[in-house]
Amino acid sequence: MRSRTFLKAEQVTLSWDTPGLWAGVDEAGRGPLAGPVVAAAVILDDLQPIKGLADSKVLTAKRREQLYEEILAKALCCSIAQASVEEIDRLNILQATMLAMKRAVEGLRLKPVKVLVDGNRLPVLSMLAEAIVKGDALVPAISAASILAKVHRDRWCEQFHLEYPQYGFAGHKGYGTAEHLAALREHGACPQHRRSFSPVAEVLR
């Protein structure tokens, strides 16, 4: 007959999550007609909390910039990676995004035991990973990753604007706005336009 002590032990709730460092991962730039898709991976430091982390899309540009610098200063480690326009056109945007995420995780100085990824798809990784829909609004590490990816890509667009000002990248950040589509029709595609995206493909016919 089992002892009461043994019976009580059987009822203990088991947790299958491995203790250790967890990383948050998110991307920026899946929808634009031009430029790379950027991903970031962040491992936050519990001893240095960062106030105001949220989905990058609900923050002002100024607040994103402030948080970007704070994340870089306080996180245990961060990594930003990207997949190029050529890779996007060759692989498709989903696979290129997964590639950028994989590169971001592999670029972390510290290896996490688990990776939390925004969305419903996972890149191929060497550690445990979980996809979390709307994770950029729910998980602080994913929020931090979304901010790093967004600011990094926005800065890329502002730099690229200096080389091709006729397209207005500093304003629309590569998205298919009326201004951008009009510039595409007038000037054609530049080297950083994604030729596999239909609005760009149409002007190349």
PDB file of C-alpha atoms in Angstrom:
ATOM      1  CA  MET A   1       0.000   0.000   0.000  1.00  0.00           C
ATOM      2  CA  ARG A   2       1.303   3.443  -0.918  1.00  0.00           C
ATOM      3  CA  SER A   3       2.136   5.837   1.895  1.00  0.00           C
ATOM      4  CA  ARG A   4       0.338   9.146   2.211  1.00  0.00           C
ATOM      5  CA  THR A   5       3.645  10.924   1.620  1.00  0.00           C
ATOM      6  CA  PHE A   6       4.027   9.180  -1.732  1.00  0.00           C
ATOM      7  CA  LEU A   7       0.440   9.958  -2.712  1.00  0.00           C
ATOM      8  CA  LYS A   8       0.982  13.630  -1.938  1.00  0.00           C
ATOM      9  CA  ALA A   9       4.163  13.716  -4.030  1.00  0.00           C
ATOM     10  CA  GLU A  10       2.288  12.312  -7.026  1.00  0.00           C
ATOM     11  CA  GLN A  11       0.016  15.341  -7.050  1.00  0.00           C
ATOM     12  CA  VAL A  12       2.770  17.910  -7.460  1.00  0.00           C
ATOM     13  CA  THR A  13       2.329  19.886 -10.687  1.00  0.00           C
ATOM     14  CA  LEU A  14       5.133  19.320 -13.147  1.00  0.00           C
ATOM     15  CA  SER A  15       6.648  22.120 -15.208  1.00  0.00           C
ATOM     16  CA  TRP A  16       8.293  21.194 -18.476  1.00  0.00           C
ATOM     17  CA  ASP A  17       9.907  24.592 -19.055  1.00  0.00           C
ATOM     18  CA  THR A  18      13.674  24.406 -18.759  1.00  0.00           C
ATOM     19  CA  PRO A  19      15.186  26.972 -16.381  1.00  0.00           C
ATOM     20  CA  GLY A  20      17.708  29.289 -17.915  1.00  0.00           C
ATOM     21  CA  LEU A  21      17.901  32.221 -20.319  1.00  0.00           C
ATOM     22  CA  TRP A  22      14.946  32.915 -22.602  1.00  0.00           C
ATOM     23  CA  ALA A  23      15.160  35.037 -25.746  1.00  0.00           C
ATOM     24  CA  GLY A  24      12.430  36.996 -27.490  1.00  0.00           C
ATOM     25  CA  VAL A  25      12.440  37.275 -31.289  1.00  0.00           C
ATOM     26  CA  ASP A  26      10.538  39.487 -33.714  1.00  0.00           C
ATOM     27  CA  GLU A  27      10.909  40.935 -37.192  1.00  0.00           C
ATOM     28  CA  ALA A  28      10.266  44.146 -39.085  1.00  0.00           C
ATOM     29  CA  GLY A  29       9.799  44.666 -42.776  1.00  0.00           C
ATOM     30  CA  ARG A  30       7.768  41.758 -44.125  1.00  0.00           C
ATOM     31  CA  GLY A  31       5.261  43.989 -45.883  1.00  0.00           C
ATOM     32  CA  PRO A  32       7.352  46.701 -47.604  1.00  0.00           C
ATOM     33  CA  LEU A  33       8.118  46.639 -51.318  1.00  0.00           C
ATOM     34  CA  ALA A  34      11.819  47.306 -50.793  1.00  0.00           C
ATOM     35  CA  GLY A  35      14.728  46.654 -48.488  1.00  0.00           C
ATOM     36  CA  PRO A  36      15.756  43.753 -46.275  1.00  0.00           C
ATOM     37  CA  VAL A  37      13.606  42.038 -43.696  1.00  0.00           C
ATOM     38  CA  VAL A  38      15.159  42.560 -40.261  1.00  0.00           C
ATOM     39  CA  ALA A  39      14.929  40.345 -37.180  1.00  0.00           C
ATOM     40  CA  ALA A  40      16.139  40.846 -33.629  1.00  0.00           C
ATOM     41  CA  ALA A  41      16.672  38.539 -30.677  1.00  0.00           C
ATOM     42  CA  VAL A  42      16.864  39.831 -27.100  1.00  0.00           C
ATOM     43  CA  ILE A  43      17.631  38.269 -23.729  1.00  0.00           C
ATOM     44  CA  LEU A  44      16.516  40.699 -21.036  1.00  0.00           C
ATOM     45  CA  ASP A  45      18.180  41.126 -17.663  1.00  0.00           C
ATOM     46  CA  ASP A  46      15.709  40.620 -14.804  1.00  0.00           C
ATOM     47  CA  LEU A  47      17.913  42.792 -12.610  1.00  0.00           C
ATOM     48  CA  GLN A  48      17.610  45.741 -15.004  1.00  0.00           C
ATOM     49  CA  PRO A  49      13.930  46.024 -15.952  1.00  0.00           C
ATOM     50  CA  ILE A  50      12.964  48.316 -18.806  1.00  0.00           C
ATOM     51  CA  LYS A  51       9.747  50.290 -18.396  1.00  0.00           C
ATOM     52  CA  GLY A  52       7.413  50.895 -21.302  1.00  0.00           C
ATOM     53  CA  LEU A  53       8.213  47.892 -23.481  1.00  0.00           C
ATOM     54  CA  ALA A  54       5.377  47.320 -25.953  1.00  0.00           C
ATOM     55  CA  ASP A  55       4.661  46.350 -29.531  1.00  0.00           C
ATOM     56  CA  SER A  56       6.819  48.717 -31.575  1.00  0.00           C
ATOM     57  CA  LYS A  57       3.852  49.619 -33.787  1.00  0.00           C
ATOM     58  CA  VAL A  58       2.006  51.338 -30.914  1.00  0.00           C
ATOM     59  CA  LEU A  59       4.989  53.466 -29.879  1.00  0.00           C
ATOM     60  CA  THR A  60       5.988  56.810 -31.342  1.00  0.00           C
ATOM     61  CA  ALA A  61       9.205  56.975 -33.351  1.00  0.00           C
ATOM     62  CA  LYS A  62      10.806  59.058 -30.596  1.00  0.00           C
ATOM     63  CA  ARG A  63       9.855  56.556 -27.892  1.00  0.00           C
ATOM     64  CA  ARG A  64      11.125  53.652 -30.002  1.00  0.00           C
ATOM     65  CA  GLU A  65      14.467  55.391 -30.372  1.00  0.00           C
ATOM     66  CA  GLN A  66      14.691  55.948 -26.614  1.00  0.00           C
ATOM     67  CA  LEU A  67      13.829  52.337 -25.843  1.00  0.00           C
ATOM     68  CA  TYR A  68      16.227  51.098 -28.525  1.00  0.00           C
ATOM     69  CA  GLU A  69      19.163  52.677 -26.698  1.00  0.00           C
ATOM     70  CA  GLU A  70      17.917  51.488 -23.308  1.00  0.00           C
ATOM     71  CA  ILE A  71      17.505  47.910 -24.537  1.00  0.00           C
ATOM     72  CA  LEU A  72      21.034  47.877 -25.928  1.00  0.00           C
ATOM     73  CA  ALA A  73      22.345  49.231 -22.620  1.00  0.00           C
ATOM     74  CA  LYS A  74      20.394  47.001 -20.220  1.00  0.00           C
ATOM     75  CA  ALA A  75      19.694  43.670 -21.940  1.00  0.00           C
ATOM     76  CA  LEU A  76      21.975  40.727 -21.216  1.00  0.00           C
ATOM     77  CA  CYS A  77      22.553  40.425 -24.948  1.00  0.00           C
ATOM     78  CA  CYS A  78      20.964  41.408 -28.254  1.00  0.00           C
ATOM     79  CA  SER A  79      21.401  40.442 -31.875  1.00  0.00           C
ATOM     80  CA  ILE A  80      20.072  42.063 -35.042  1.00  0.00           C
ATOM     81  CA  ALA A  81      20.185  40.256 -38.377  1.00  0.00           C
ATOM     82  CA  GLN A  82      18.545  40.472 -41.764  1.00  0.00           C
ATOM     83  CA  ALA A  83      17.782  38.729 -45.008  1.00  0.00           C
ATOM     84  CA  SER A  84      18.576  40.650 -48.163  1.00  0.00           C
ATOM     85  CA  VAL A  85      16.307  41.629 -51.030  1.00  0.00           C
ATOM     86  CA  GLU A  86      18.007  38.962 -53.145  1.00  0.00           C
ATOM     87  CA  GLU A  87      17.196  36.325 -50.522  1.00  0.00           C
ATOM     88  CA  ILE A  88      13.605  37.547 -50.269  1.00  0.00           C
ATOM     89  CA  ASP A  89      13.152  37.253 -54.034  1.00  0.00           C
ATOM     90  CA  ARG A  90      14.826  33.844 -54.152  1.00  0.00           C
ATOM     91  CA  LEU A  91      13.256  32.215 -51.096  1.00  0.00           C
ATOM     92  CA  ASN A  92       9.969  34.179 -50.669  1.00  0.00           C
ATOM     93  CA  ILE A  93       9.282  36.620 -47.853  1.00  0.00           C
ATOM     94  CA  LEU A  94       8.197  34.024 -45.275  1.00  0.00           C
ATOM     95  CA  GLN A  95      11.309  31.873 -45.661  1.00  0.00           C
ATOM     96  CA  ALA A  96      13.536  34.955 -45.740  1.00  0.00           C
ATOM     97  CA  THR A  97      11.939  36.131 -42.484  1.00  0.00           C
ATOM     98  CA  MET A  98      12.603  32.751 -40.878  1.00  0.00           C
ATOM     99  CA  LEU A  99      16.207  32.987 -42.082  1.00  0.00           C
ATOM    100  CA  ALA A 100      16.649  36.441 -40.553  1.00  0.00           C
ATOM    101  CA  MET A 101      15.206  35.191 -37.254  1.00  0.00           C
ATOM    102  CA  LYS A 102      17.516  32.185 -37.258  1.00  0.00           C
ATOM    103  CA  ARG A 103      20.505  34.463 -37.870  1.00  0.00           C
ATOM    104  CA  ALA A 104      19.430  36.767 -35.049  1.00  0.00           C
ATOM    105  CA  VAL A 105      19.211  33.898 -32.551  1.00  0.00           C
ATOM    106  CA  GLU A 106      22.513  32.437 -33.705  1.00  0.00           C
ATOM    107  CA  GLY A 107      24.113  35.857 -33.281  1.00  0.00           C
ATOM    108  CA  LEU A 108      23.350  36.054 -29.561  1.00  0.00           C
ATOM    109  CA  ARG A 109      26.466  36.108 -27.386  1.00  0.00           C
ATOM    110  CA  LEU A 110      24.674  33.921 -24.827  1.00  0.00           C
ATOM    111  CA  LYS A 111      22.768  30.812 -25.867  1.00  0.00           C
ATOM    112  CA  PRO A 112      19.164  30.716 -24.625  1.00  0.00           C
ATOM    113  CA  VAL A 113      17.487  27.510 -23.498  1.00  0.00           C
ATOM    114  CA  LYS A 114      14.215  28.668 -25.047  1.00  0.00           C
ATOM    115  CA  VAL A 115      13.210  31.140 -27.737  1.00  0.00           C
ATOM    116  CA  LEU A 116       9.836  32.908 -27.859  1.00  0.00           C
ATOM    117  CA  VAL A 117       8.916  34.053 -31.361  1.00  0.00           C
ATOM    118  CA  ASP A 118       6.201  36.520 -32.307  1.00  0.00           C
ATOM    119  CA  GLY A 119       3.560  35.076 -34.623  1.00  0.00           C
ATOM    120  CA  ASN A 120       2.518  31.555 -35.535  1.00  0.00           C
ATOM    121  CA  ARG A 121       5.625  30.280 -37.352  1.00  0.00           C
ATOM    122  CA  LEU A 122       8.997  29.162 -36.072  1.00  0.00           C
ATOM    123  CA  PRO A 123      12.431  29.241 -37.705  1.00  0.00           C
ATOM    124  CA  VAL A 124      14.537  26.100 -37.517  1.00  0.00           C
ATOM    125  CA  LEU A 125      16.549  26.444 -34.305  1.00  0.00           C
ATOM    126  CA  SER A 126      18.818  24.244 -32.212  1.00  0.00           C
ATOM    127  CA  MET A 127      16.911  24.934 -28.993  1.00  0.00           C
ATOM    128  CA  LEU A 128      13.347  24.784 -27.717  1.00  0.00           C
ATOM    129  CA  ALA A 129      11.125  27.450 -29.305  1.00  0.00           C
ATOM    130  CA  GLU A 130       7.531  28.592 -29.027  1.00  0.00           C
ATOM    131  CA  ALA A 131       5.476  30.788 -31.348  1.00  0.00           C
ATOM    132  CA  ILE A 132       3.240  33.311 -29.581  1.00  0.00           C
ATOM    133  CA  VAL A 133       0.543  35.157 -31.528  1.00  0.00           C
ATOM    134  CA  LYS A 134       0.629  38.873 -30.616  1.00  0.00           C
ATOM    135  CA  GLY A 135       3.715  38.100 -28.564  1.00  0.00           C
ATOM    136  CA  ASP A 136       5.092  41.575 -29.230  1.00  0.00           C
ATOM    137  CA  ALA A 137       2.320  42.936 -26.989  1.00  0.00           C
ATOM    138  CA  LEU A 138       2.460  40.151 -24.402  1.00  0.00           C
ATOM    139  CA  VAL A 139       6.087  39.165 -23.812  1.00  0.00           C
ATOM    140  CA  PRO A 140       8.601  41.889 -22.823  1.00  0.00           C
ATOM    141  CA  ALA A 141      11.551  40.189 -24.560  1.00  0.00           C
ATOM    142  CA  ILE A 142       9.576  39.970 -27.806  1.00  0.00           C
ATOM    143  CA  SER A 143       8.508  43.614 -27.410  1.00  0.00           C
ATOM    144  CA  ALA A 144      12.174  44.546 -27.040  1.00  0.00           C
ATOM    145  CA  ALA A 145      13.059  42.548 -30.146  1.00  0.00           C
ATOM    146  CA  SER A 146      10.288  44.238 -32.132  1.00  0.00           C
ATOM    147  CA  ILE A 147      11.643  47.659 -31.142  1.00  0.00           C
ATOM    148  CA  LEU A 148      15.224  46.800 -32.119  1.00  0.00           C
ATOM    149  CA  ALA A 149      14.136  45.369 -35.476  1.00  0.00           C
ATOM    150  CA  LYS A 150      11.824  48.298 -36.273  1.00  0.00           C
ATOM    151  CA  VAL A 151      14.327  51.028 -35.374  1.00  0.00           C
ATOM    152  CA  HIS A 152      17.153  49.264 -37.213  1.00  0.00           C
ATOM    153  CA  ARG A 153      15.077  48.954 -40.362  1.00  0.00           C
ATOM    154  CA  ASP A 154      13.750  52.510 -40.162  1.00  0.00           C
ATOM    155  CA  ARG A 155      17.330  53.760 -39.909  1.00  0.00           C
ATOM    156  CA  TRP A 156      18.216  51.684 -42.962  1.00  0.00           C
ATOM    157  CA  CYS A 157      15.368  53.345 -44.882  1.00  0.00           C
ATOM    158  CA  GLU A 158      16.524  56.813 -43.855  1.00  0.00           C
ATOM    159  CA  GLN A 159      20.052  56.054 -45.052  1.00  0.00           C
ATOM    160  CA  PHE A 160      18.784  54.565 -48.303  1.00  0.00           C
ATOM    161  CA  HIS A 161      16.672  57.676 -48.845  1.00  0.00           C
ATOM    162  CA  LEU A 162      19.890  59.673 -49.198  1.00  0.00           C
ATOM    163  CA  GLU A 163      20.891  57.492 -52.143  1.00  0.00           C
ATOM    164  CA  TYR A 164      17.462  57.322 -53.822  1.00  0.00           C
ATOM    165  CA  PRO A 165      15.509  60.388 -52.592  1.00  0.00           C
ATOM    166  CA  GLN A 166      13.062  60.201 -55.494  1.00  0.00           C
ATOM    167  CA  TYR A 167      11.244  57.283 -53.858  1.00  0.00           C
ATOM    168  CA  GLY A 168      10.640  58.870 -50.442  1.00  0.00           C
ATOM    169  CA  PHE A 169      11.908  55.986 -48.307  1.00  0.00           C
ATOM    170  CA  ALA A 170      12.420  58.209 -45.251  1.00  0.00           C
ATOM    171  CA  GLY A 171       8.675  58.788 -45.136  1.00  0.00           C
ATOM    172  CA  HIS A 172       6.963  55.559 -46.148  1.00  0.00           C
ATOM    173  CA  LYS A 173       9.776  53.176 -45.066  1.00  0.00           C
ATOM    174  CA  GLY A 174       9.288  51.070 -48.174  1.00  0.00           C
ATOM    175  CA  TYR A 175       5.587  50.348 -47.742  1.00  0.00           C
ATOM    176  CA  GLY A 176       3.279  50.505 -50.737  1.00  0.00           C
ATOM    177  CA  THR A 177       1.819  53.950 -50.128  1.00  0.00           C
ATOM    178  CA  ALA A 178       0.272  55.994 -52.932  1.00  0.00           C
ATOM    179  CA  GLU A 179       3.418  58.138 -52.967  1.00  0.00           C
ATOM    180  CA  HIS A 180       5.682  55.100 -53.276  1.00  0.00           C
ATOM    181  CA  LEU A 181       3.595  53.487 -56.019  1.00  0.00           C
ATOM    182  CA  ALA A 182       3.573  56.746 -57.965  1.00  0.00           C
ATOM    183  CA  ALA A 183       7.375  56.975 -57.666  1.00  0.00           C
ATOM    184  CA  LEU A 184       7.682  53.368 -58.850  1.00  0.00           C
ATOM    185  CA  ARG A 185       5.630  54.124 -61.935  1.00  0.00           C
ATOM    186  CA  GLU A 186       7.637  57.274 -62.675  1.00  0.00           C
ATOM    187  CA  HIS A 187      11.163  56.062 -61.936  1.00  0.00           C
ATOM    188  CA  GLY A 188      10.920  52.288 -62.206  1.00  0.00           C
ATOM    189  CA  ALA A 189      12.470  49.958 -59.640  1.00  0.00           C
ATOM    190  CA  CYS A 190      15.761  50.592 -57.861  1.00  0.00           C
ATOM    191  CA  PRO A 191      18.191  47.815 -56.803  1.00  0.00           C
ATOM    192  CA  GLN A 192      16.544  47.492 -53.376  1.00  0.00           C
ATOM    193  CA  HIS A 193      13.016  46.898 -54.654  1.00  0.00           C
ATOM    194  CA  ARG A 194      11.653  43.380 -54.152  1.00  0.00           C
ATOM    195  CA  ARG A 195      11.024  42.092 -57.642  1.00  0.00           C
ATOM    196  CA  SER A 196       8.938  39.176 -56.367  1.00  0.00           C
ATOM    197  CA  PHE A 197       6.326  41.589 -54.971  1.00  0.00           C
ATOM    198  CA  SER A 198       3.547  42.242 -57.472  1.00  0.00           C
ATOM    199  CA  PRO A 199       3.533  46.097 -57.441  1.00  0.00           C
ATOM    200  CA  VAL A 200       7.242  46.030 -58.321  1.00  0.00           C
ATOM    201  CA  ALA A 201       6.870  43.203 -60.836  1.00  0.00           C
ATOM    202  CA  GLU A 202       4.164  45.180 -62.635  1.00  0.00           C
ATOM    203  CA  VAL A 203       6.436  48.154 -63.350  1.00  0.00           C
ATOM    204  CA  LEU A 204       9.129  45.821 -64.669  1.00  0.00           C
ATOM    205  CA  ARG A 205       6.945  44.251 -67.351  1.00  0.00           C
TER     206      ARG A 205
END
